[in-house]
Structure formats: structure tokens, C-alpha cells
């Protein structure tokens, strides 16, 4: 296929030729704007020596342009009928491999190791219905990933990039920050897709690196973060009291010892603040017994 797939006419041709009916339940909104695919590739800094894991290649709009860079592409598609069509479309491309499967059930590390690959970048126009689980899986699995460049719902991109105090700030902002540096690259209007989704999108890049702030117990810090954002209107003391069953007076004292006001809410704390909070609270909760953890 020579013509860009990321156009209305070529996508329509493929849909007709292979008898494809876009599945809303799988988040199938296909990109029909080649400039947007180019922006994703540029934001990811793809070059011929890269290995790219593409999640959800769909009709191949992004896959095709990724393949033209000369990089090696491993494209994981859950929809068997799309994967079959893609195998035919990309049969003459030696650098493209279509993998049938659910990315959440795929052993990405094994995928790389089996092919003798040491590192990869992820590029994707992500299915909206599982954007957060996919991003969390990629961030938390200690995979040898350099970066994740993804098209996501605009509101999700804003949450990922939000800072303490912003309206969009939440546990996903902190998780993203713990694992990566985040850049918002571009917003993408809904008319760049067929079928047209109900929301706009944005391209976001997460460059993975070691966190500058390391709590003694990472899992416990994320428990604190989730508790803090469980009830946005409640103070941190109340959220932590509910989650860990620790007396409020003790929690207020603990916050004070960290230099925080006892009336503070979770959304005011940055990653450094949550690290400090976690390390200070952990021994108190441990003393109260394993049950409350
Ligand atoms: N990359 C294509 C494009 O830009 O036009 C398609 C993007 S579409 C928003 C999302 C794609 O992800 C669909 O092809 C869908 O079938 C696929 N998908 C949905 N859930 C998936 C999963 N769990 N694992 C792998 N692919 C998935």
C-alpha cells in the first residue's frame, strides 16, 4: 500500500474491501489525518534503529507511517478481523509484525526478549475505554521502555500533565510523574477520526526515568495517594483516617511533623510531599497492625 492509510478515502477503501464494521466497544476510531500520525512520530523521535510497540494498529494509519521510518514495528491488535487485514496490508513490509492479542494480557517483556530486542518505545492511538489501565500497566511493569507517546482523550492528557493544585490533578498525575517526565504535544480535534468520537484528543509523551523522589515503600505511597483522592472534598486527615483507621489526632500530628497544615487536602501535595507523608505515616500504620494496611 503506497497511499497514506490515514486519509478518509483510503480508510474507507480498506473498510469496504475487508468488510470491517468499526467496533465501538473496542474504541475503534480510526485516524484519517496524516499530519497527526506525523506529529506522533515526531513527538516519539522515532528513527530506523528503534523498536516500536504499537498498541491497536486498527487499519494501519499510524503503523504505515511508523514503518516508513525504517524502525522495527511490533503491532498488537485485539481484533482478529483487523489483525488479519493488517497482515495482508503489511505483508511486503519486513519491519512490521502484527501480533494478535490483548495488550493487557500480552507479555511485552517476552515479546522483546524473544526477538533479541533490548529496548522499545510505545506509540499508539489508544482505545479510550482502557487508556488508564494500559498506561498504568506500561508504567508499573518495569518494562525496558524509553517512552510512551500516545493519543488519548484530551481530558486524560490534561490529568496526566496536571500539577498539584490544578483542577485535573489526581492519582494518575502522580503515578505518571513518579515514572516519567510528561509532555503535552498537541490537541487533536474529533473530526480527525472515523467514526467521529464524542471527545477531542491530545498527544502526550511520557519519557520513562527513575523517580527523583523514592519512598521507602512504593506500594504504601500509592495507597496513600489513592486514599487522598478517594474523596476530593475531604481533608487528608479524614481520607487517611477512613483508609487506615488511624486516630485523627495522630494523623494531624503526623502532618504537622511533615510541615503540612492539618486541614490540607490531597490535591495540594506534590510527589515529594506524598513521599514524605508515606515515609512518616508508614511506621504509624505498621504499629497499628497489618489489618489496617
Ligand atoms: N491505530 C489506529 C488509528 O490510529 O487509526 C486505531 C486506533 S483505535 C483508537 C484503537 C485500536 O485499539 C483499535 O484498532 C482496537 O481494536 C484496538 N484495541 C482495543 N483494545 C485493545 C487491546 N486491549 N489490545 C490491543 N488492541 C486493542
mmCIF file of C-alpha atoms and ligand atoms in Angstrom:
data_model
loop_
_atom_site.group_PDB
_atom_site.id
_atom_site.type_symbol
_atom_site.label_atom_id
_atom_site.label_comp_id
_atom_site.label_asym_id
_atom_site.label_seq_id
_atom_site.Cartn_x
_atom_site.Cartn_y
_atom_site.Cartn_z
ATOM 1 C CA UNK A 1 0.000 0.000 0.000
ATOM 2 C CA UNK A 2 1.582 3.247 -1.209
ATOM 3 C CA UNK A 3 -1.104 5.815 -0.439
ATOM 4 C CA UNK A 4 -1.380 7.049 3.173
ATOM 5 C CA UNK A 5 -3.925 4.971 5.078
ATOM 6 C CA UNK A 6 -4.535 7.938 7.389
ATOM 7 C CA UNK A 7 -6.994 9.533 4.959
ATOM 8 C CA UNK A 8 -10.746 9.306 4.668
ATOM 9 C CA UNK A 9 -10.697 7.755 1.198
ATOM 10 C CA UNK A 10 -8.065 5.031 1.816
ATOM 11 C CA UNK A 11 -9.529 4.106 5.204
ATOM 12 C CA UNK A 12 -12.965 3.812 3.546
ATOM 13 C CA UNK A 13 -11.433 1.573 0.831
ATOM 14 C CA UNK A 14 -9.911 -0.751 3.459
ATOM 15 C CA UNK A 15 -13.134 -0.840 5.468
ATOM 16 C CA UNK A 16 -15.055 -1.815 2.315
ATOM 17 C CA UNK A 17 -12.511 -4.298 0.988
ATOM 18 C CA UNK A 18 -12.276 -6.257 4.254
ATOM 19 C CA UNK A 19 -15.935 -5.838 5.287
ATOM 20 C CA UNK A 20 -14.966 -4.094 8.540
ATOM 21 C CA UNK A 21 -17.596 -2.642 10.869
ATOM 22 C CA UNK A 22 -15.866 -0.389 13.455
ATOM 23 C CA UNK A 23 -16.494 -1.743 16.949
ATOM 24 C CA UNK A 24 -17.369 0.971 19.428
ATOM 25 C CA UNK A 25 -16.752 -1.430 22.314
ATOM 26 C CA UNK A 26 -13.092 -1.755 21.246
ATOM 27 C CA UNK A 27 -12.631 2.002 20.937
ATOM 28 C CA UNK A 28 -12.233 1.840 17.168
ATOM 29 C CA UNK A 29 -11.959 5.430 15.965
ATOM 30 C CA UNK A 30 -9.579 5.391 13.038
ATOM 31 C CA UNK A 31 -7.200 8.260 12.291
ATOM 32 C CA UNK A 32 -7.794 9.944 8.911
ATOM 33 C CA UNK A 33 -5.306 12.811 9.156
ATOM 34 C CA UNK A 34 -1.708 12.012 8.120
ATOM 35 C CA UNK A 35 -0.301 15.157 9.789
ATOM 36 C CA UNK A 36 -1.429 13.803 13.146
ATOM 37 C CA UNK A 37 0.358 10.485 12.614
ATOM 38 C CA UNK A 38 3.458 12.519 11.713
ATOM 39 C CA UNK A 39 3.113 14.519 14.930
ATOM 40 C CA UNK A 40 3.013 11.307 16.991
ATOM 41 C CA UNK A 41 6.134 10.001 15.229
ATOM 42 C CA UNK A 42 7.940 13.307 15.690
ATOM 43 C CA UNK A 43 6.981 13.538 19.368
ATOM 44 C CA UNK A 44 8.309 9.990 19.906
ATOM 45 C CA UNK A 45 11.517 10.825 17.999
ATOM 46 C CA UNK A 46 11.289 7.572 16.021
ATOM 47 C CA UNK A 47 14.299 6.565 13.939
ATOM 48 C CA UNK A 48 15.340 3.485 11.994
ATOM 49 C CA UNK A 49 17.191 1.904 14.920
ATOM 50 C CA UNK A 50 14.139 1.960 17.175
ATOM 51 C CA UNK A 51 11.807 -0.847 18.051
ATOM 52 C CA UNK A 52 8.259 0.433 18.340
ATOM 53 C CA UNK A 53 5.455 -1.336 20.109
ATOM 54 C CA UNK A 54 2.252 -0.074 18.602
ATOM 55 C CA UNK A 55 -0.913 -0.733 20.564
ATOM 56 C CA UNK A 56 -4.077 -1.094 18.490
ATOM 57 C CA UNK A 57 -2.912 -0.567 14.888
ATOM 58 C CA UNK A 58 -6.532 -0.562 13.633
ATOM 59 C CA UNK A 59 -6.487 -0.034 9.855
ATOM 60 C CA UNK A 60 -2.753 0.704 9.928
ATOM 61 C CA UNK A 61 -2.844 4.521 9.676
ATOM 62 C CA UNK A 62 -0.021 5.051 12.171
ATOM 63 C CA UNK A 63 1.623 1.665 11.512
ATOM 64 C CA UNK A 64 2.274 2.573 7.898
ATOM 65 C CA UNK A 65 3.981 5.861 8.712
ATOM 66 C CA UNK A 66 5.951 4.267 11.550
ATOM 67 C CA UNK A 67 7.084 1.530 9.155
ATOM 68 C CA UNK A 68 8.282 4.129 6.646
ATOM 69 C CA UNK A 69 10.824 5.402 9.189
ATOM 70 C CA UNK A 70 12.582 2.021 8.926
ATOM 71 C CA UNK A 71 12.024 1.229 12.614
ATOM 72 C CA UNK A 72 11.010 -2.267 13.623
ATOM 73 C CA UNK A 73 7.301 -2.352 14.434
ATOM 74 C CA UNK A 74 5.538 -4.842 16.695
ATOM 75 C CA UNK A 75 1.847 -4.007 16.422
ATOM 76 C CA UNK A 76 -0.532 -5.634 18.917
ATOM 77 C CA UNK A 77 -4.178 -5.714 17.812
ATOM 78 C CA UNK A 78 -7.001 -7.370 19.761
ATOM 79 C CA UNK A 79 -9.495 -7.503 16.889
ATOM 80 C CA UNK A 80 -8.827 -10.681 14.873
ATOM 81 C CA UNK A 81 -10.524 -9.403 11.723
ATOM 82 C CA UNK A 82 -8.437 -6.208 11.746
ATOM 83 C CA UNK A 83 -5.270 -8.178 12.505
ATOM 84 C CA UNK A 84 -5.995 -10.433 9.501
ATOM 85 C CA UNK A 85 -6.463 -7.426 7.205
ATOM 86 C CA UNK A 86 -3.276 -5.810 8.552
ATOM 87 C CA UNK A 87 -1.241 -8.957 7.887
ATOM 88 C CA UNK A 88 -2.250 -8.706 4.249
ATOM 89 C CA UNK A 89 -1.767 -4.923 4.020
ATOM 90 C CA UNK A 90 1.743 -5.109 5.525
ATOM 91 C CA UNK A 91 2.903 -8.411 4.014
ATOM 92 C CA UNK A 92 5.565 -6.686 1.921
ATOM 93 C CA UNK A 93 6.973 -4.775 4.932
ATOM 94 C CA UNK A 94 9.806 -6.748 6.508
ATOM 95 C CA UNK A 95 9.905 -4.467 9.534
ATOM 96 C CA UNK A 96 6.243 -4.883 10.539
ATOM 97 C CA UNK A 97 4.943 -7.744 12.657
ATOM 98 C CA UNK A 98 1.262 -7.974 13.524
ATOM 99 C CA UNK A 99 0.605 -9.646 16.869
ATOM 100 C CA UNK A 100 -2.949 -10.776 17.575
ATOM 101 C CA UNK A 101 -3.859 -10.213 21.196
ATOM 102 C CA UNK A 102 -4.978 -8.064 24.069
ATOM 103 C CA UNK A 103 -2.146 -5.750 25.142
ATOM 104 C CA UNK A 104 -3.215 -6.129 28.781
ATOM 105 C CA UNK A 105 -2.664 -9.892 28.539
ATOM 106 C CA UNK A 106 0.486 -9.721 26.416
ATOM 107 C CA UNK A 107 3.857 -10.412 27.990
ATOM 108 C CA UNK A 108 5.566 -7.369 26.475
ATOM 109 C CA UNK A 109 8.922 -8.207 28.045
ATOM 110 C CA UNK A 110 8.876 -11.672 26.477
ATOM 111 C CA UNK A 111 7.873 -10.150 23.147
ATOM 112 C CA UNK A 112 11.112 -8.149 23.208
ATOM 113 C CA UNK A 113 13.373 -10.818 24.724
ATOM 114 C CA UNK A 114 12.226 -13.474 22.206
ATOM 115 C CA UNK A 115 13.308 -11.156 19.392
ATOM 116 C CA UNK A 116 16.610 -10.183 20.970
ATOM 117 C CA UNK A 117 15.406 -6.607 21.493
ATOM 118 C CA UNK A 118 16.669 -4.661 24.493
ATOM 119 C CA UNK A 119 14.554 -1.530 24.467
ATOM 120 C CA UNK A 120 11.444 -0.171 22.836
ATOM 121 C CA UNK A 121 9.263 2.882 22.510
ATOM 122 C CA UNK A 122 5.498 2.687 22.617
ATOM 123 C CA UNK A 123 3.474 4.614 20.049
ATOM 124 C CA UNK A 124 -0.295 4.402 19.943
ATOM 125 C CA UNK A 125 -3.616 5.938 19.273
ATOM 126 C CA UNK A 126 -5.051 4.302 22.380
ATOM 127 C CA UNK A 127 -8.566 2.886 22.680
ATOM 128 C CA UNK A 128 -10.303 5.302 25.066
ATOM 129 C CA UNK A 129 -12.130 2.675 27.094
ATOM 130 C CA UNK A 130 -8.902 1.260 28.563
ATOM 131 C CA UNK A 131 -6.423 4.148 28.302
ATOM 132 C CA UNK A 132 -5.676 4.295 32.037
ATOM 133 C CA UNK A 133 -5.241 0.515 32.576
ATOM 134 C CA UNK A 134 -2.908 0.363 29.556
ATOM 135 C CA UNK A 135 -0.810 3.332 30.707
ATOM 136 C CA UNK A 136 -0.626 2.017 34.275
ATOM 137 C CA UNK A 137 0.390 -1.443 33.060
ATOM 138 C CA UNK A 138 3.144 0.064 30.887
ATOM 139 C CA UNK A 139 4.399 2.294 33.699
ATOM 140 C CA UNK A 140 4.240 -0.225 36.522
ATOM 141 C CA UNK A 141 5.608 -3.339 34.802
ATOM 142 C CA UNK A 142 9.279 -2.256 34.808
ATOM 143 C CA UNK A 143 9.463 -2.839 31.059
ATOM 144 C CA UNK A 144 12.549 -1.676 29.164
ATOM 145 C CA UNK A 145 10.661 1.252 27.623
ATOM 146 C CA UNK A 146 12.240 4.569 26.697
ATOM 147 C CA UNK A 147 8.997 6.416 26.177
ATOM 148 C CA UNK A 148 5.278 6.156 25.580
ATOM 149 C CA UNK A 149 3.795 8.505 23.011
ATOM 150 C CA UNK A 150 0.058 8.168 22.862
ATOM 151 C CA UNK A 151 -3.046 9.806 21.586
ATOM 152 C CA UNK A 152 -5.514 9.875 24.451
ATOM 153 C CA UNK A 153 -8.723 11.671 25.303
ATOM 154 C CA UNK A 154 -7.875 15.346 25.876
ATOM 155 C CA UNK A 155 -9.118 15.256 29.468
ATOM 156 C CA UNK A 156 -6.873 12.265 30.239
ATOM 157 C CA UNK A 157 -3.871 14.114 28.793
ATOM 158 C CA UNK A 158 -4.697 17.087 31.000
ATOM 159 C CA UNK A 159 -4.935 14.818 34.052
ATOM 160 C CA UNK A 160 -1.585 13.206 33.216
ATOM 161 C CA UNK A 161 0.137 16.573 32.903
ATOM 162 C CA UNK A 162 -1.613 18.307 35.838
ATOM 163 C CA UNK A 163 0.370 19.765 38.731
ATOM 164 C CA UNK A 164 -0.584 19.927 42.416
ATOM 165 C CA UNK A 165 -3.391 22.437 42.852
ATOM 166 C CA UNK A 166 -4.739 22.098 39.285
ATOM 167 C CA UNK A 167 -8.391 21.041 38.923
ATOM 168 C CA UNK A 168 -7.366 17.984 36.875
ATOM 169 C CA UNK A 169 -4.743 16.846 39.400
ATOM 170 C CA UNK A 170 -5.280 13.310 40.709
ATOM 171 C CA UNK A 171 -3.677 9.956 41.411
ATOM 172 C CA UNK A 172 -2.876 9.370 37.721
ATOM 173 C CA UNK A 173 -0.954 12.699 37.596
ATOM 174 C CA UNK A 174 1.198 11.493 40.490
ATOM 175 C CA UNK A 175 1.673 7.996 39.044
ATOM 176 C CA UNK A 176 2.744 9.486 35.700
ATOM 177 C CA UNK A 177 5.164 11.844 37.441
ATOM 178 C CA UNK A 178 6.630 9.068 39.545
ATOM 179 C CA UNK A 179 7.625 7.065 36.473
ATOM 180 C CA UNK A 180 8.131 9.674 33.762
ATOM 181 C CA UNK A 181 8.568 13.219 32.510
ATOM 182 C CA UNK A 182 5.410 14.273 30.735
ATOM 183 C CA UNK A 183 4.961 16.489 27.683
ATOM 184 C CA UNK A 184 1.671 17.545 26.108
ATOM 185 C CA UNK A 185 2.402 17.746 22.395
ATOM 186 C CA UNK A 186 -0.766 18.730 20.548
ATOM 187 C CA UNK A 187 -4.517 18.659 20.769
ATOM 188 C CA UNK A 188 -6.368 16.765 18.065
ATOM 189 C CA UNK A 189 -9.953 17.607 17.121
ATOM 190 C CA UNK A 190 -12.545 14.822 16.925
ATOM 191 C CA UNK A 191 -13.042 15.286 13.175
ATOM 192 C CA UNK A 192 -9.632 13.659 12.569
ATOM 193 C CA UNK A 193 -11.216 10.213 13.123
ATOM 194 C CA UNK A 194 -13.829 7.910 11.626
ATOM 195 C CA UNK A 195 -16.201 7.148 13.208
ATOM 196 C CA UNK A 196 -16.038 10.551 14.865
ATOM 197 C CA UNK A 197 -15.706 10.220 18.667
ATOM 198 C CA UNK A 198 -17.652 12.397 21.106
ATOM 199 C CA UNK A 199 -14.471 13.933 22.552
ATOM 200 C CA UNK A 200 -11.282 15.646 21.402
ATOM 201 C CA UNK A 201 -7.873 14.055 21.836
ATOM 202 C CA UNK A 202 -4.323 15.041 22.640
ATOM 203 C CA UNK A 203 -0.878 13.601 22.028
ATOM 204 C CA UNK A 204 1.121 13.058 25.163
ATOM 205 C CA UNK A 205 4.674 11.758 25.669
ATOM 206 C CA UNK A 206 5.879 10.070 28.825
ATOM 207 C CA UNK A 207 9.669 9.684 28.963
ATOM 208 C CA UNK A 208 10.432 6.991 31.480
ATOM 209 C CA UNK A 209 13.139 7.566 34.103
ATOM 210 C CA UNK A 210 13.893 6.818 37.712
ATOM 211 C CA UNK A 211 11.947 8.973 40.139
ATOM 212 C CA UNK A 212 13.787 11.785 41.876
ATOM 213 C CA UNK A 213 11.694 11.016 44.963
ATOM 214 C CA UNK A 214 11.697 7.435 46.244
ATOM 215 C CA UNK A 215 9.546 6.456 49.222
ATOM 216 C CA UNK A 216 10.691 3.589 51.433
ATOM 217 C CA UNK A 217 7.600 1.625 50.441
ATOM 218 C CA UNK A 218 6.291 2.457 46.948
ATOM 219 C CA UNK A 219 3.139 0.376 47.314
ATOM 220 C CA UNK A 220 2.231 2.135 50.543
ATOM 221 C CA UNK A 221 2.779 5.569 48.977
ATOM 222 C CA UNK A 222 0.326 4.710 46.191
ATOM 223 C CA UNK A 223 -2.184 3.515 48.821
ATOM 224 C CA UNK A 224 -1.861 6.934 50.478
ATOM 225 C CA UNK A 225 -2.285 8.687 47.120
ATOM 226 C CA UNK A 226 -5.390 6.686 46.212
ATOM 227 C CA UNK A 227 -6.835 7.307 49.681
ATOM 228 C CA UNK A 228 -6.119 11.044 49.409
ATOM 229 C CA UNK A 229 -8.000 11.354 46.116
ATOM 230 C CA UNK A 230 -10.800 8.933 47.065
ATOM 231 C CA UNK A 231 -12.887 11.815 48.451
ATOM 232 C CA UNK A 232 -11.755 15.075 46.906
ATOM 233 C CA UNK A 233 -13.757 17.277 49.241
ATOM 234 C CA UNK A 234 -12.394 15.732 52.424
ATOM 235 C CA UNK A 235 -9.237 16.803 54.202
ATOM 236 C CA UNK A 236 -6.234 14.500 54.090
ATOM 237 C CA UNK A 237 -6.734 13.697 57.778
ATOM 238 C CA UNK A 238 -10.263 12.433 57.088
ATOM 239 C CA UNK A 239 -9.241 10.465 53.970
ATOM 240 C CA UNK A 240 -6.322 8.779 55.761
ATOM 241 C CA UNK A 241 -8.428 8.122 58.861
ATOM 242 C CA UNK A 242 -11.011 6.312 56.734
ATOM 243 C CA UNK A 243 -8.422 4.298 54.836
ATOM 244 C CA UNK A 244 -6.040 3.317 57.645
ATOM 245 C CA UNK A 245 -8.269 3.566 60.703
ATOM 246 C CA UNK A 246 -5.656 5.714 62.477
ATOM 247 C CA UNK A 247 -6.876 8.288 65.065
ATOM 248 C CA UNK A 248 -7.382 11.748 63.557
ATOM 249 C CA UNK A 249 -5.309 13.475 66.272
ATOM 250 C CA UNK A 250 -2.360 11.235 65.459
ATOM 251 C CA UNK A 251 -2.746 11.967 61.744
ATOM 252 C CA UNK A 252 -2.939 15.712 62.381
ATOM 253 C CA UNK A 253 0.293 15.492 64.418
ATOM 254 C CA UNK A 254 1.942 13.429 61.707
ATOM 255 C CA UNK A 255 1.030 16.056 59.076
ATOM 256 C CA UNK A 256 2.331 18.822 61.291
ATOM 257 C CA UNK A 257 5.638 16.983 61.713
ATOM 258 C CA UNK A 258 5.904 16.911 57.897
ATOM 259 C CA UNK A 259 5.328 20.675 57.804
ATOM 260 C CA UNK A 260 1.737 20.430 56.450
ATOM 261 C CA UNK A 261 -1.332 22.126 57.830
ATOM 262 C CA UNK A 262 -3.774 19.655 59.416
ATOM 263 C CA UNK A 263 -6.581 20.975 57.166
ATOM 264 C CA UNK A 264 -4.614 20.268 53.963
ATOM 265 C CA UNK A 265 -6.265 18.289 51.131
ATOM 266 C CA UNK A 266 -4.564 15.683 48.992
ATOM 267 C CA UNK A 267 -4.653 17.844 45.862
ATOM 268 C CA UNK A 268 -2.226 20.320 47.471
ATOM 269 C CA UNK A 269 0.572 17.751 47.813
ATOM 270 C CA UNK A 270 3.126 17.064 45.088
ATOM 271 C CA UNK A 271 5.108 13.834 44.671
ATOM 272 C CA UNK A 272 7.787 14.955 47.111
ATOM 273 C CA UNK A 273 5.040 15.689 49.659
ATOM 274 C CA UNK A 274 3.465 12.253 49.221
ATOM 275 C CA UNK A 275 6.877 10.598 49.610
ATOM 276 C CA UNK A 276 7.413 12.382 52.898
ATOM 277 C CA UNK A 277 3.874 11.652 54.041
ATOM 278 C CA UNK A 278 4.193 7.975 53.133
ATOM 279 C CA UNK A 279 7.514 7.528 54.943
ATOM 280 C CA UNK A 280 6.167 9.275 58.056
ATOM 281 C CA UNK A 281 2.806 7.500 58.116
ATOM 282 C CA UNK A 282 4.068 4.015 57.283
ATOM 283 C CA UNK A 283 5.566 3.216 60.742
ATOM 284 C CA UNK A 284 2.432 4.572 62.463
ATOM 285 C CA UNK A 285 0.147 2.347 60.389
ATOM 286 C CA UNK A 286 2.517 -0.600 60.819
ATOM 287 C CA UNK A 287 2.380 -0.149 64.602
ATOM 288 C CA UNK A 288 -1.414 -0.160 64.446
ATOM 289 C CA UNK A 289 -1.272 -3.589 62.826
ATOM 290 C CA UNK A 290 -1.196 -5.207 59.430
ATOM 291 C CA UNK A 291 -5.030 -5.260 59.288
ATOM 292 C CA UNK A 292 -5.280 -1.543 58.701
ATOM 293 C CA UNK A 293 -2.889 -1.641 55.725
HETATM 294 N N1 LIG B 1 -4.083 2.994 15.424
HETATM 295 C C1 LIG B 1 -5.320 3.094 14.686
HETATM 296 C C2 LIG B 1 -5.506 4.508 14.183
HETATM 297 O O1 LIG B 1 -4.794 5.383 14.700
HETATM 298 O O2 LIG B 1 -6.357 4.725 13.334
HETATM 299 C C3 LIG B 1 -6.521 2.631 15.501
HETATM 300 C C4 LIG B 1 -6.726 3.341 16.813
HETATM 301 S S1 LIG B 1 -8.225 2.927 17.612
HETATM 302 C C5 LIG B 1 -8.469 4.383 18.585
HETATM 303 C C6 LIG B 1 -7.784 1.773 18.867
HETATM 304 C C7 LIG B 1 -7.367 0.391 18.375
HETATM 305 O O3 LIG B 1 -7.025 -0.391 19.511
HETATM 306 C C8 LIG B 1 -8.432 -0.395 17.635
HETATM 307 O O4 LIG B 1 -7.875 -0.951 16.484
HETATM 308 C C9 LIG B 1 -8.843 -1.501 18.613
HETATM 309 O O5 LIG B 1 -9.311 -2.676 18.001
HETATM 310 C C10 LIG B 1 -7.544 -1.702 19.356
HETATM 311 N N2 LIG B 1 -7.699 -2.269 20.714
HETATM 312 C C11 LIG B 1 -8.720 -2.089 21.584
HETATM 313 N N3 LIG B 1 -8.481 -2.734 22.746
HETATM 314 C C12 LIG B 1 -7.260 -3.335 22.610
HETATM 315 C C13 LIG B 1 -6.476 -4.168 23.464
HETATM 316 N N4 LIG B 1 -6.875 -4.476 24.702
HETATM 317 N N5 LIG B 1 -5.294 -4.631 22.995
HETATM 318 C C14 LIG B 1 -4.869 -4.313 21.735
HETATM 319 N N6 LIG B 1 -5.581 -3.546 20.889
HETATM 320 C C15 LIG B 1 -6.759 -3.045 21.312
#
